[in-house]
Amino acid sequence: MPERAIDSVWWPFVQHADYQHPATVNVIDSASSDFFSVYDNKHPSPTASLLHPQLDSSASWWTQTFGHAHTNTTLAAARAAGRYGHVMFPAAIHLPALKLTEAMLRGPGKGWAHRVFISDNGSTGMEVAIKMALRAWTKRMGVPATTTEKLGVLGLTGSYHGDTIGAMDACEKTGVYTCEWHEGKGVWIDPPTVGFVDGKLGVRLSSGMGEGWFEFDSVNGVYGVQERMGTELEKVYREYVERVLRKQEAERKRANGPRLAALIIEPLVMGAGGMKFVDPLFQRVLVDVVRSGKEELGLCGIKGRGEGQEGWEGLPVIYDEVFVGLYRLGVQSAGPVLGVHPDIAVNAKVLTGGLVPLAVTLAKEGIFKAFLSCRKDEALLHGHSYSAHPVGCEVAAETLKEIGKLTRSGEWREARKRWGVVEGQADGKESVWSFWDPEFVRRLSEMERVEEVMALGCVLAIKVTGARKGYTSYAAEKTFSLLNYLHVRKDVAQAPETGAPGGAPYSVHFRTLGNVAYFMTSLNTKPAMVRDIEVWIRYVLEWVTRVDREREREREQEANWGRRRSFSAAV
């Protein structure tokens, strides 16, 4: 299989020149819970099994919710496949789509969303969101939908909203996620970030703000956004955002640049851009400034007539929650954390439990009304042959029901308690926490090969030291490469109660973003399993540090011998 794959398959996000040997191809025989069962083509043995467990520590590109082959979601897929197969959706309804729609409005859309558009994946869900926002803006401003005026978005540096061209155009062209047709349309602001450095938690300002480091006593001190409003840092952020927008508006008028017609953010964490944990206060200020509607900042000062709470102000605000939503970060939605809801939001990944692709785009009624008229060509003419396919909708509805059970579980309560969340205080919904142990996260940030660490919900991100930064770096991949071979190392004794099938030794499949390694649990990964992963992460970092020191000593010895030989020759 590896040889045939190398000769015929075109993999996503892979430089094929690095994967020319069969041993570099991961052959997955099956998957269950948090593990792959993989063919051991690196260390074949005539006496050992051909297969071994491999921990799926990226949750299969952030999709796994309850682990692989979850019984209830699998049965939901079979139920819908047997009853419907696929049926077309325009001006129609089926029970799975209705259940999903109503569940989303009761859940992450509660209190602000009125409409749900169902598409097929996160990138196209974002395309839908952008179309919604641009139409709402042009309608409010009295600009024809067929306008040739340049329209752009306001976003954050390092953003990623998908790989379709429209979603790419909402991101800078300077990043690695680009192509020949990609035109970055808009303005992007470098945000301040949150993380543990040398055992201390703090917020690091970006260069445009004058840089700086602000320490905090606790994670919930950082994410207590409402309590931080009115602070000196909030003023710094507000002045910075207004300065950027004022400069952009002046440049637009001078050189006929793009008009900003939407704000798009990945709230709390920017995933593919390097697992950047953005200061939530900054994102709150960004939304507030945009909704101020100040015309000197290039914002829409025209109020929505008769829209009330259904409308939007300044610019339509889009939350890309494809990655972060539905408890991936321990909260259902970022809105309650930031203290402000969006006008449009997109969910995917966790939505279907990691079983089938599907996305939903939620919107306020005021956004919906921008498409409402007696003319068909003013409707949202966007759709896919498999829009709202019953299998995906049924699986998503079942996933949301299963997540509801987990949020009330004792294991979640214990994890929240470790992070200082007080139960009964808004049910912990506005407090942040993680499945990763807080003391482990803090101590990890003190290790020699680690530059910065942060964790929320299922996600642990580790930025490693090294001269080369960014996506093209191999620093994190090389640092943690030993995880691929844990199952064959004689000095590793893995606990049988960790959950690997049959208590067998396992390796760890992990993903990196340049100099950042990230690890991700499912929403139901057992605490013992998480503790075990923590042990192996520390083990690998300690091992790499020892190897580095040994190599440094060898280089010093060689240099000393060279100096002695030179001295002897001179004598």
XYZ file of C-alpha atoms in Angstrom, residues 11-533:
523
model
C -1.961 14.285 -0.306
C -3.213 17.533 1.258
C -0.698 19.795 3.019
C 2.205 17.466 2.194
C 5.457 18.187 0.397
C 5.786 14.896 -1.472
C 9.547 15.232 -1.771
C 9.705 14.526 1.977
C 7.663 11.299 1.661
C 9.338 9.122 -0.967
C 10.121 6.106 1.231
C 7.377 3.585 2.163
C 8.317 3.866 5.862
C 7.221 7.532 5.841
C 3.622 6.601 4.959
C 1.262 5.938 7.865
C -0.834 2.890 6.940
C -4.058 3.002 8.990
C -5.871 -0.318 9.201
C -8.748 0.936 11.375
C -9.584 3.395 14.143
C -11.448 3.215 17.433
C -11.780 5.656 20.327
C -8.669 7.894 20.398
C -6.472 5.411 18.506
C -5.534 4.392 15.004
C -4.511 0.802 14.412
C -1.503 1.150 12.109
C 0.788 -1.189 10.220
C 4.260 -1.110 11.754
C 6.248 -0.704 8.550
C 9.116 0.996 10.394
C 9.938 -1.868 12.784
C 8.543 -5.101 11.288
C 9.178 -8.155 13.442
C 8.533 -11.836 12.662
C 7.315 -12.426 16.243
C 5.324 -9.245 16.949
C 1.941 -8.142 15.639
C 1.919 -6.344 12.295
C -0.375 -3.730 13.836
C 0.060 -1.448 16.832
C -2.069 1.295 18.452
C -1.217 4.879 17.570
C -2.755 7.760 19.489
C -4.548 10.233 17.228
C -3.281 13.283 19.118
C -4.469 15.869 16.583
C -8.069 14.558 16.772
C -7.705 13.873 13.042
C -7.275 17.500 12.052
C -9.494 18.754 14.867
C -12.598 16.786 13.837
C -12.864 13.991 16.412
C -15.376 14.694 19.141
C -15.883 11.344 20.907
C -13.069 9.386 19.273
C -13.397 7.162 16.223
C -16.284 4.789 15.492
C -18.526 6.232 18.192
C -21.580 3.988 18.489
C -24.393 6.550 18.648
C -23.152 8.792 15.857
C -22.425 5.766 13.653
C -25.965 4.484 14.194
C -27.315 7.972 13.443
C -25.538 7.915 10.087
C -26.942 4.472 9.294
C -30.426 5.567 10.361
C -30.461 8.562 8.010
C -28.764 6.702 5.163
C -31.374 3.959 5.310
C -34.325 6.343 5.547
C -33.284 9.093 3.129
C -29.996 8.515 1.348
C -29.765 12.046 0.024
C -32.682 14.329 -0.826
C -32.547 17.814 -2.327
C -33.109 20.709 0.059
C -34.370 23.920 -1.674
C -37.836 24.830 -0.300
C -37.960 21.431 1.444
C -37.442 20.103 4.941
C -36.568 16.778 6.507
C -36.438 15.917 10.183
C -32.623 15.712 10.544
C -32.187 19.241 9.099
C -34.946 20.654 11.287
C -33.532 19.027 14.439
C -30.071 20.399 13.664
C -31.347 23.897 12.896
C -33.356 24.160 16.095
C -30.518 22.696 18.182
C -28.066 25.294 16.839
C -30.477 28.148 17.590
C -30.996 26.818 21.138
C -27.252 26.315 21.587
C -24.481 28.525 20.178
C -27.006 30.798 18.452
C -29.091 31.410 21.580
C -29.944 35.051 22.126
C -28.730 36.386 18.792
C -29.102 34.053 15.763
C -32.385 33.579 13.894
C -31.405 31.660 10.746
C -29.245 28.626 9.947
C -27.740 27.889 6.515
C -26.389 24.338 6.131
C -23.445 23.677 3.802
C -20.816 21.004 3.394
C -17.589 22.065 5.178
C -15.943 24.881 7.095
C -14.427 26.638 4.095
C -17.688 26.799 2.168
C -19.501 27.743 5.365
C -17.168 30.751 5.523
C -17.816 31.537 1.852
C -21.522 31.691 2.707
C -20.792 33.952 5.683
C -18.753 36.358 3.552
C -21.520 36.533 0.928
C -24.050 37.267 3.666
C -21.922 40.030 5.177
C -21.069 41.743 1.892
C -24.699 41.766 0.770
C -25.869 43.156 4.123
C -23.270 45.919 3.902
C -24.008 46.887 0.275
C -27.749 46.884 0.936
C -27.341 49.134 3.980
C -25.006 51.480 2.112
C -27.185 51.628 -1.007
C -24.471 50.071 -3.161
C -25.697 47.754 -5.977
C -24.843 44.080 -5.496
C -23.195 44.203 -8.928
C -20.875 47.019 -7.840
C -17.336 47.128 -9.185
C -16.214 48.986 -6.049
C -13.410 47.199 -4.227
C -14.667 45.633 -1.016
C -12.454 44.155 1.677
C -12.563 42.757 5.187
C -10.934 43.615 8.479
C -9.144 40.670 10.049
C -6.141 39.520 12.061
C -2.637 38.789 10.810
C -2.142 35.039 10.373
C -5.839 34.308 9.875
C -7.019 31.180 8.078
C -10.620 30.648 6.982
C -10.318 27.751 4.527
C -8.813 26.815 1.187
C -11.506 27.907 -1.257
C -10.602 31.110 -3.086
C -13.201 33.373 -1.467
C -12.214 32.279 2.030
C -8.539 32.707 1.119
C -9.182 36.264 -0.083
C -10.295 37.124 3.460
C -6.688 36.441 4.536
C -3.360 38.064 3.741
C -1.459 36.946 0.680
C 1.806 37.033 2.636
C 1.111 33.749 4.450
C 1.762 30.185 3.279
C -1.910 29.425 2.558
C -1.954 31.081 -0.832
C -2.101 30.418 -4.575
C -1.832 32.273 -7.874
C -5.460 33.547 -7.831
C -5.372 34.584 -4.206
C -5.899 38.321 -3.689
C -5.865 39.388 -0.080
C -8.763 41.823 0.075
C -8.673 43.868 3.234
C -6.649 44.991 6.234
C -5.159 42.722 8.885
C -4.044 43.668 12.379
C -1.300 41.863 14.299
C -2.961 40.799 17.585
C -1.554 40.436 21.124
C -1.297 36.832 22.321
C -1.701 34.842 25.545
C 0.660 32.181 26.842
C 2.842 30.725 29.590
C 6.516 31.684 29.359
C 9.020 30.435 31.970
C 6.174 29.490 34.288
C 4.469 32.886 34.074
C 1.148 33.575 32.359
C 0.906 36.777 30.391
C -0.211 38.767 27.380
C 2.408 39.718 24.791
C 1.695 42.868 22.794
C 2.342 42.914 19.063
C 4.985 45.169 17.491
C 2.455 47.751 16.318
C 1.454 48.379 19.923
C 5.000 49.004 21.093
C 5.459 45.423 22.326
C 5.485 44.549 26.020
C 4.543 41.743 28.435
C 1.708 41.899 30.986
C 1.583 39.163 33.643
C -1.618 37.668 35.081
C -2.251 35.542 38.155
C -4.702 33.145 36.509
C -6.122 32.092 33.170
C -9.557 33.331 34.138
C -7.942 36.658 35.014
C -6.991 36.943 31.330
C -10.349 35.694 30.062
C -12.452 37.747 32.473
C -13.009 40.261 29.701
C -15.742 42.289 31.365
C -13.570 42.890 34.442
C -10.711 44.075 32.202
C -12.804 46.686 30.372
C -11.705 50.198 31.279
C -8.120 49.142 32.074
C -5.047 50.797 30.625
C -4.546 47.856 28.255
C -8.075 48.254 26.914
C -7.247 51.895 26.083
C -4.033 50.823 24.342
C -5.984 48.371 22.206
C -8.722 50.856 21.347
C -6.242 53.553 20.308
C -4.284 51.031 18.222
C -7.334 49.704 16.349
C -8.661 53.200 15.675
C -5.230 54.308 14.456
C -5.055 51.394 11.996
C -8.576 52.037 10.698
C -8.037 55.781 10.399
C -4.855 55.176 8.383
C -6.642 52.633 6.177
C -9.514 55.052 5.464
C -7.082 57.835 4.532
C -5.203 55.433 2.238
C -8.468 54.303 0.647
C -9.472 57.841 -0.175
C -6.010 58.665 -1.500
C -5.431 55.586 -3.647
C -8.960 54.238 -4.186
C -8.355 51.251 -1.915
C -10.958 48.721 -0.758
C -13.915 49.698 1.414
C -14.099 47.548 4.538
C -17.406 45.670 4.503
C -17.020 43.030 7.252
C -14.985 42.045 10.304
C -13.867 38.398 10.362
C -12.098 36.829 13.335
C -11.242 33.397 14.656
C -12.249 34.072 18.260
C -9.874 33.107 21.091
C -7.522 30.894 19.044
C -6.215 31.246 15.492
C -5.709 27.594 14.545
C -3.898 27.013 11.266
C -2.060 30.323 11.621
C 0.076 28.773 14.367
C -2.273 28.070 17.300
C -2.133 31.698 18.419
C -4.158 32.318 21.567
C -5.354 35.881 21.002
C -5.976 38.176 23.973
C -9.791 38.090 24.258
C -9.849 41.692 25.464
C -8.314 42.765 22.159
C -10.969 40.932 20.158
C -13.696 42.476 22.314
C -12.271 45.957 21.702
C -12.012 45.214 17.979
C -15.720 44.347 17.809
C -16.670 47.377 19.918
C -14.691 49.783 17.726
C -16.211 48.317 14.566
C -19.722 48.611 15.989
C -19.133 52.233 16.945
C -19.932 53.107 13.332
C -17.471 56.004 13.242
C -17.422 57.172 9.645
C -13.928 58.674 9.982
C -12.742 55.090 10.527
C -14.411 53.894 7.318
C -17.302 52.273 9.181
C -20.977 52.291 8.286
C -22.626 55.038 10.311
C -26.069 54.332 8.870
C -28.339 52.678 11.432
C -30.468 49.678 10.493
C -34.025 50.904 10.170
C -36.485 48.837 12.171
C -34.001 46.011 12.776
C -33.469 46.498 16.530
C -31.528 43.615 18.068
C -31.843 41.740 14.771
C -29.523 44.168 12.993
C -25.858 45.052 12.916
C -23.812 48.236 13.335
C -20.565 49.530 11.828
C -19.666 46.361 9.915
C -21.210 42.881 9.940
C -19.165 40.802 12.396
C -18.309 37.177 11.513
C -16.991 34.656 14.042
C -15.177 31.784 12.332
C -15.785 29.079 14.963
C -15.124 26.177 12.600
C -12.234 25.048 14.814
C -12.904 26.668 18.188
C -16.661 26.175 18.510
C -18.786 23.558 20.267
C -16.506 23.036 23.287
C -13.227 22.411 21.460
C -11.913 25.173 23.732
C -14.106 24.171 26.666
C -16.881 26.676 25.877
C -19.813 26.258 23.526
C -19.168 29.562 21.780
C -16.761 32.467 22.162
C -19.569 35.029 22.433
C -20.121 34.694 26.219
C -16.354 34.864 26.842
C -15.853 38.002 24.751
C -19.081 39.493 26.039
C -20.331 40.220 22.513
C -22.085 38.008 19.977
C -21.430 38.090 16.233
C -23.863 38.882 13.440
C -22.804 35.735 11.571
C -20.981 32.609 12.821
C -19.770 29.362 11.265
C -19.450 25.944 12.927
C -18.068 22.674 11.537
C -15.485 20.016 12.595
C -16.806 19.063 16.086
C -20.328 19.528 14.683
C -20.525 16.020 13.218
C -18.400 14.149 15.719
C -15.604 13.541 13.214
C -17.762 11.225 11.105
C -18.901 13.180 8.010
C -18.315 16.739 6.707
C -20.962 19.405 7.355
C -21.060 23.092 8.284
C -23.637 25.561 9.512
C -23.658 29.333 9.088
C -25.770 31.144 11.692
C -27.081 34.663 11.058
C -29.165 37.407 12.587
C -32.549 38.166 11.068
C -31.232 41.513 9.830
C -28.637 39.696 7.720
C -31.321 37.377 6.338
C -33.558 40.332 5.407
C -30.818 41.767 3.188
C -31.643 38.948 0.747
C -35.420 39.152 1.139
C -37.269 40.778 -1.775
C -39.661 40.041 -4.616
C -36.732 39.424 -6.990
C -35.176 35.969 -7.259
C -31.780 37.342 -8.236
C -31.555 39.048 -4.830
C -31.848 35.724 -2.956
C -28.798 33.942 -1.518
C -28.069 31.913 -4.633
C -25.573 29.592 -3.021
C -25.843 25.857 -2.546
C -24.336 22.445 -3.185
C -25.814 19.259 -4.578
C -25.458 17.705 -1.130
C -26.622 20.758 0.848
C -28.089 19.725 4.215
C -27.621 16.039 3.395
C -29.689 13.998 5.880
C -26.802 11.790 6.999
C -24.718 14.778 8.066
C -27.667 16.556 9.694
C -28.702 13.474 11.669
C -25.139 12.870 12.835
C -24.779 16.542 13.834
C -28.028 16.512 15.814
C -26.896 13.334 17.594
C -23.460 14.873 18.258
C -24.990 17.940 19.908
C -27.124 15.675 22.104
C -24.089 13.622 23.166
C -22.074 16.766 23.907
C -24.876 17.932 26.179
C -24.428 14.805 28.285
C -20.659 15.286 28.529
C -20.950 18.876 29.775
C -22.727 17.538 32.874
C -20.242 14.728 33.518
C -18.101 14.342 36.622
C -14.913 14.257 34.543
C -15.674 17.694 33.116
C -16.445 19.037 36.580
C -13.119 17.763 37.880
C -11.201 19.295 34.965
C -12.935 22.642 35.494
C -12.170 22.503 39.210
C -8.438 22.092 38.536
C -8.536 25.367 36.593
C -10.395 27.206 39.336
C -13.855 27.229 37.764
C -16.555 27.576 40.411
C -19.551 25.410 39.554
C -22.900 27.151 39.678
C -21.391 30.500 38.693
C -23.090 30.936 35.301
C -22.661 27.143 35.117
C -18.990 27.740 34.324
C -19.940 28.703 30.749
C -18.048 31.995 30.731
C -15.030 30.590 32.574
C -12.251 28.950 30.623
C -10.531 25.688 31.504
C -8.736 22.755 29.919
C -8.520 18.970 29.985
C -4.735 19.472 30.315
C -3.476 19.846 33.869
C -2.681 23.499 34.742
C 0.464 22.618 36.699
C 1.713 20.482 33.799
C 1.161 23.415 31.409
C 3.018 25.825 33.699
C 5.982 23.487 34.274
C 6.169 22.658 30.585
C 6.747 26.346 29.823
C 9.853 26.251 32.056
C 11.564 23.502 30.062
C 14.729 24.250 28.139
C 13.443 23.479 24.636
C 10.128 25.315 25.129
C 9.549 28.954 24.255
C 5.843 29.248 25.106
C 2.850 27.050 26.037
C -0.898 27.564 26.218
C -3.932 25.327 26.706
C -7.713 25.723 26.506
C -10.305 22.953 26.382
C -8.930 20.072 24.326
C -6.018 22.042 22.890
C -2.398 22.163 24.031
C 0.044 24.229 21.932
C 3.820 24.147 22.480
C 6.105 26.604 20.724
C 9.632 25.197 20.668
C 12.895 27.113 20.584
C 14.910 27.376 17.401
C 16.362 29.907 15.026
C 13.765 29.286 12.338
C 10.186 30.348 13.067
C 6.863 30.001 11.268
C 5.082 27.351 9.244
C 8.067 26.292 7.109
C 10.163 25.392 10.165
C 10.698 21.708 10.994
C 11.690 22.502 14.589
C 8.592 21.084 16.312
C 8.456 18.014 14.077
C 12.074 17.138 14.849
C 11.727 17.907 18.552
C 8.821 15.507 19.078
C 9.764 12.852 16.495
C 10.507 10.329 19.272
C 6.741 10.087 19.911
C 6.523 8.063 16.690
C 8.614 5.288 18.244
C 7.467 5.053 21.877
C 5.987 1.603 21.306
C 9.372 0.034 20.457
C 11.629 1.767 22.982
C 12.852 -0.525 25.754
C 13.226 2.321 28.253
C 9.544 3.273 27.991
C 7.048 1.586 30.299
C 3.503 2.600 29.415
C 0.703 2.103 31.900
C -1.779 -0.586 30.765
C -4.754 1.345 32.174
C -4.249 4.266 29.783
C -6.810 3.026 27.294
C -4.666 1.737 24.415
C -6.415 -1.326 22.951
C -5.473 -4.387 24.990
C -3.079 -2.302 27.078
C -0.575 -2.534 24.218
C 2.361 -0.114 23.873
C 1.397 2.751 21.588
C 3.035 5.462 19.538
C 1.710 9.001 19.121
C 0.651 10.521 15.821
C 1.004 14.294 16.121
C 0.844 17.352 13.879
C 2.885 20.529 13.828
C 2.575 24.064 12.499
C 6.223 24.898 11.909
C 7.799 25.575 15.301
C 4.510 24.847 17.109
C 3.445 21.332 18.095
C -0.141 20.889 19.160
C -1.945 18.065 20.908
C -5.710 17.679 21.044
C -7.966 15.391 23.025
C -11.505 14.353 22.198
C -14.277 15.740 24.387
C -14.453 12.391 26.185
C -10.788 11.349 26.404
C -10.263 9.694 29.781
C -8.274 11.742 32.341
C -5.816 8.831 32.788
C -5.104 8.969 29.055
C -4.459 12.718 29.164
C -2.102 12.285 32.150
C -0.241 9.590 30.210
C 0.214 11.878 27.193
